[in-house]
Amino acid sequence: ILGGFSMGGGMAMHLAYRFHQDLAGVFALSSFLNKDSAVYQALKKDESVLPELFQCHGTADELVLYSWGEETNKMLKSLGVSTSLHTFPNLNHELSRTEIEKLRTWIVKKLPVESTKAN
């Protein structure tokens, strides 16, 4: 799994959808891709199975507008990415406990459980 907050989420989407599509998933918190992103261009040419996107965004974000994150989600979905967008009313460009808990739950579901090895 690869992910990040703000520009880190944008970088994660670039890495995952352009170069490392064998990931279990991608998360992007308060992040977006620009309208002419190279990610969109790459996905238009690609027909492979793509990692799922877990996205969170606050509606009060004044640095990375909610509408930008929403547009990114819709565009990626239209290009074959399985996406989920979790909206947080009144959340600015920051993390919330609820957001982190939702992310943790998603990560635990995505990653296989390692069996304990006897020494």
PDB file of C-alpha atoms in Angstrom:
ATOM      1  CA  ILE A   1       0.000   0.000   0.000  1.00  0.00           C
ATOM      2  CA  LEU A   2       1.214   3.459  -0.869  1.00  0.00           C
ATOM      3  CA  GLY A   3      -0.291   6.746   0.223  1.00  0.00           C
ATOM      4  CA  GLY A   4       0.071  10.175   1.704  1.00  0.00           C
ATOM      5  CA  PHE A   5      -1.412  13.465   2.797  1.00  0.00           C
ATOM      6  CA  SER A   6      -1.750  16.490   0.503  1.00  0.00           C
ATOM      7  CA  MET A   7       1.109  16.454  -2.054  1.00  0.00           C
ATOM      8  CA  GLY A   8       2.188  13.089  -0.638  1.00  0.00           C
ATOM      9  CA  GLY A   9      -1.158  11.653  -1.752  1.00  0.00           C
ATOM     10  CA  GLY A  10      -0.666  13.159  -5.208  1.00  0.00           C
ATOM     11  CA  MET A  11       2.784  11.580  -5.418  1.00  0.00           C
ATOM     12  CA  ALA A  12       1.358   8.244  -4.274  1.00  0.00           C
ATOM     13  CA  MET A  13      -1.268   8.326  -7.033  1.00  0.00           C
ATOM     14  CA  HIS A  14       1.417   9.117  -9.624  1.00  0.00           C
ATOM     15  CA  LEU A  15       3.670   6.286  -8.467  1.00  0.00           C
ATOM     16  CA  ALA A  16       0.880   3.750  -8.154  1.00  0.00           C
ATOM     17  CA  TYR A  17      -1.089   4.405 -11.324  1.00  0.00           C
ATOM     18  CA  ARG A  18       1.852   5.151 -13.611  1.00  0.00           C
ATOM     19  CA  PHE A  19       4.602   2.812 -12.392  1.00  0.00           C
ATOM     20  CA  HIS A  20       3.579   0.338  -9.642  1.00  0.00           C
ATOM     21  CA  GLN A  21       0.139  -0.985 -10.426  1.00  0.00           C
ATOM     22  CA  ASP A  22       0.808  -4.224  -8.531  1.00  0.00           C
ATOM     23  CA  LEU A  23       0.074  -2.550  -5.177  1.00  0.00           C
ATOM     24  CA  ALA A  24      -2.730  -3.693  -2.873  1.00  0.00           C
ATOM     25  CA  GLY A  25      -4.065  -0.144  -2.693  1.00  0.00           C
ATOM     26  CA  VAL A  26      -3.448   3.594  -2.643  1.00  0.00           C
ATOM     27  CA  PHE A  27      -4.625   6.199  -0.163  1.00  0.00           C
ATOM     28  CA  ALA A  28      -4.783   9.936  -0.721  1.00  0.00           C
ATOM     29  CA  LEU A  29      -5.796  12.254   2.110  1.00  0.00           C
ATOM     30  CA  SER A  30      -6.663  15.857   1.174  1.00  0.00           C
ATOM     31  CA  SER A  31      -5.042  15.293  -2.229  1.00  0.00           C
ATOM     32  CA  PHE A  32      -5.782  15.832  -5.902  1.00  0.00           C
ATOM     33  CA  LEU A  33      -4.448  15.447  -9.438  1.00  0.00           C
ATOM     34  CA  ASN A  34      -4.548  18.358 -11.867  1.00  0.00           C
ATOM     35  CA  LYS A  35      -6.943  18.254 -14.827  1.00  0.00           C
ATOM     36  CA  ASP A  36      -4.245  17.297 -17.337  1.00  0.00           C
ATOM     37  CA  SER A  37      -2.408  14.880 -15.057  1.00  0.00           C
ATOM     38  CA  ALA A  38      -0.010  12.384 -16.603  1.00  0.00           C
ATOM     39  CA  VAL A  39      -1.818   9.791 -14.468  1.00  0.00           C
ATOM     40  CA  TYR A  40      -4.976  10.202 -16.558  1.00  0.00           C
ATOM     41  CA  GLN A  41      -3.008   9.940 -19.781  1.00  0.00           C
ATOM     42  CA  ALA A  42      -1.292   6.749 -18.585  1.00  0.00           C
ATOM     43  CA  LEU A  43      -4.566   5.138 -17.491  1.00  0.00           C
ATOM     44  CA  LYS A  44      -6.224   5.849 -20.840  1.00  0.00           C
ATOM     45  CA  LYS A  45      -3.636   3.521 -22.427  1.00  0.00           C
ATOM     46  CA  ASP A  46      -3.702   0.884 -19.691  1.00  0.00           C
ATOM     47  CA  GLU A  47      -6.091  -2.042 -19.392  1.00  0.00           C
ATOM     48  CA  SER A  48      -4.560  -3.854 -16.418  1.00  0.00           C
ATOM     49  CA  VAL A  49      -6.119  -4.342 -12.996  1.00  0.00           C
ATOM     50  CA  LEU A  50      -5.516  -1.199 -10.967  1.00  0.00           C
ATOM     51  CA  PRO A  51      -5.037  -0.744  -7.220  1.00  0.00           C
ATOM     52  CA  GLU A  52      -8.054   0.479  -5.268  1.00  0.00           C
ATOM     53  CA  LEU A  53      -8.038   4.137  -4.174  1.00  0.00           C
ATOM     54  CA  PHE A  54      -9.083   5.144  -0.643  1.00  0.00           C
ATOM     55  CA  GLN A  55      -9.560   8.887  -0.571  1.00  0.00           C
ATOM     56  CA  CYS A  56     -10.531  11.277   2.254  1.00  0.00           C
ATOM     57  CA  HIS A  57     -11.158  15.000   2.055  1.00  0.00           C
ATOM     58  CA  GLY A  58     -12.566  17.712   4.293  1.00  0.00           C
ATOM     59  CA  THR A  59     -15.258  20.005   2.910  1.00  0.00           C
ATOM     60  CA  ALA A  60     -13.718  23.060   4.616  1.00  0.00           C
ATOM     61  CA  ASP A  61     -10.252  22.550   3.089  1.00  0.00           C
ATOM     62  CA  GLU A  62      -9.123  25.948   1.796  1.00  0.00           C
ATOM     63  CA  LEU A  63      -5.674  24.827   0.596  1.00  0.00           C
ATOM     64  CA  VAL A  64      -6.696  21.788  -1.493  1.00  0.00           C
ATOM     65  CA  LEU A  65     -10.337  22.372  -2.325  1.00  0.00           C
ATOM     66  CA  TYR A  66     -12.799  19.540  -1.752  1.00  0.00           C
ATOM     67  CA  SER A  67     -14.034  19.931  -5.329  1.00  0.00           C
ATOM     68  CA  TRP A  68     -10.505  19.147  -6.606  1.00  0.00           C
ATOM     69  CA  GLY A  69     -10.396  15.889  -4.654  1.00  0.00           C
ATOM     70  CA  GLU A  70     -13.903  15.027  -5.793  1.00  0.00           C
ATOM     71  CA  GLU A  71     -13.002  15.705  -9.438  1.00  0.00           C
ATOM     72  CA  THR A  72      -9.884  13.519  -9.100  1.00  0.00           C
ATOM     73  CA  ASN A  73     -12.011  10.705  -7.693  1.00  0.00           C
ATOM     74  CA  LYS A  74     -14.570  10.929 -10.505  1.00  0.00           C
ATOM     75  CA  MET A  75     -11.884  11.015 -13.195  1.00  0.00           C
ATOM     76  CA  LEU A  76     -10.007   8.008 -11.798  1.00  0.00           C
ATOM     77  CA  LYS A  77     -13.277   6.087 -11.446  1.00  0.00           C
ATOM     78  CA  SER A  78     -14.121   6.836 -15.092  1.00  0.00           C
ATOM     79  CA  LEU A  79     -10.728   5.371 -16.067  1.00  0.00           C
ATOM     80  CA  GLY A  80     -11.326   2.053 -14.294  1.00  0.00           C
ATOM     81  CA  VAL A  81     -10.008   2.651 -10.782  1.00  0.00           C
ATOM     82  CA  SER A  82     -12.143   1.287  -7.944  1.00  0.00           C
ATOM     83  CA  THR A  83     -12.463   4.309  -5.660  1.00  0.00           C
ATOM     84  CA  SER A  84     -14.004   5.380  -2.397  1.00  0.00           C
ATOM     85  CA  LEU A  85     -14.231   9.015  -1.323  1.00  0.00           C
ATOM     86  CA  HIS A  86     -14.854   9.706   2.351  1.00  0.00           C
ATOM     87  CA  THR A  87     -16.084  13.223   3.035  1.00  0.00           C
ATOM     88  CA  PHE A  88     -15.497  15.017   6.334  1.00  0.00           C
ATOM     89  CA  PRO A  89     -17.749  18.036   6.911  1.00  0.00           C
ATOM     90  CA  ASN A  90     -16.039  21.092   8.435  1.00  0.00           C
ATOM     91  CA  LEU A  91     -12.562  19.520   8.219  1.00  0.00           C
ATOM     92  CA  ASN A  92      -9.882  21.865   6.905  1.00  0.00           C
ATOM     93  CA  HIS A  93      -6.482  20.836   5.480  1.00  0.00           C
ATOM     94  CA  GLU A  94      -5.734  18.512   8.376  1.00  0.00           C
ATOM     95  CA  LEU A  95      -6.263  14.969   9.638  1.00  0.00           C
ATOM     96  CA  SER A  96      -8.973  13.847  12.011  1.00  0.00           C
ATOM     97  CA  ARG A  97      -9.101  10.857  14.345  1.00  0.00           C
ATOM     98  CA  THR A  98     -12.124   9.464  12.476  1.00  0.00           C
ATOM     99  CA  GLU A  99     -10.275   9.734   9.161  1.00  0.00           C
ATOM    100  CA  ILE A 100      -7.238   7.880  10.544  1.00  0.00           C
ATOM    101  CA  GLU A 101      -9.466   5.166  12.024  1.00  0.00           C
ATOM    102  CA  LYS A 102     -11.229   4.664   8.671  1.00  0.00           C
ATOM    103  CA  LEU A 103      -7.841   4.480   6.935  1.00  0.00           C
ATOM    104  CA  ARG A 104      -6.558   1.949   9.480  1.00  0.00           C
ATOM    105  CA  THR A 105      -9.630  -0.262   8.960  1.00  0.00           C
ATOM    106  CA  TRP A 106      -9.147  -0.131   5.177  1.00  0.00           C
ATOM    107  CA  ILE A 107      -5.423  -0.979   5.433  1.00  0.00           C
ATOM    108  CA  VAL A 108      -6.090  -3.935   7.740  1.00  0.00           C
ATOM    109  CA  LYS A 109      -8.650  -5.299   5.226  1.00  0.00           C
ATOM    110  CA  LYS A 110      -6.282  -4.815   2.257  1.00  0.00           C
ATOM    111  CA  LEU A 111      -3.140  -6.377   3.679  1.00  0.00           C
ATOM    112  CA  PRO A 112      -2.883 -10.117   4.204  1.00  0.00           C
ATOM    113  CA  VAL A 113      -2.411 -11.342   7.740  1.00  0.00           C
ATOM    114  CA  GLU A 114       1.049 -12.784   8.277  1.00  0.00           C
ATOM    115  CA  SER A 115       1.083 -16.062  10.113  1.00  0.00           C
ATOM    116  CA  THR A 116       3.244 -16.138  13.197  1.00  0.00           C
ATOM    117  CA  LYS A 117       6.360 -18.206  12.711  1.00  0.00           C
ATOM    118  CA  ALA A 118       7.592 -20.553  15.396  1.00  0.00           C
ATOM    119  CA  ASN A 119      11.242 -19.927  16.222  1.00  0.00           C
TER     120      ASN A 119
END
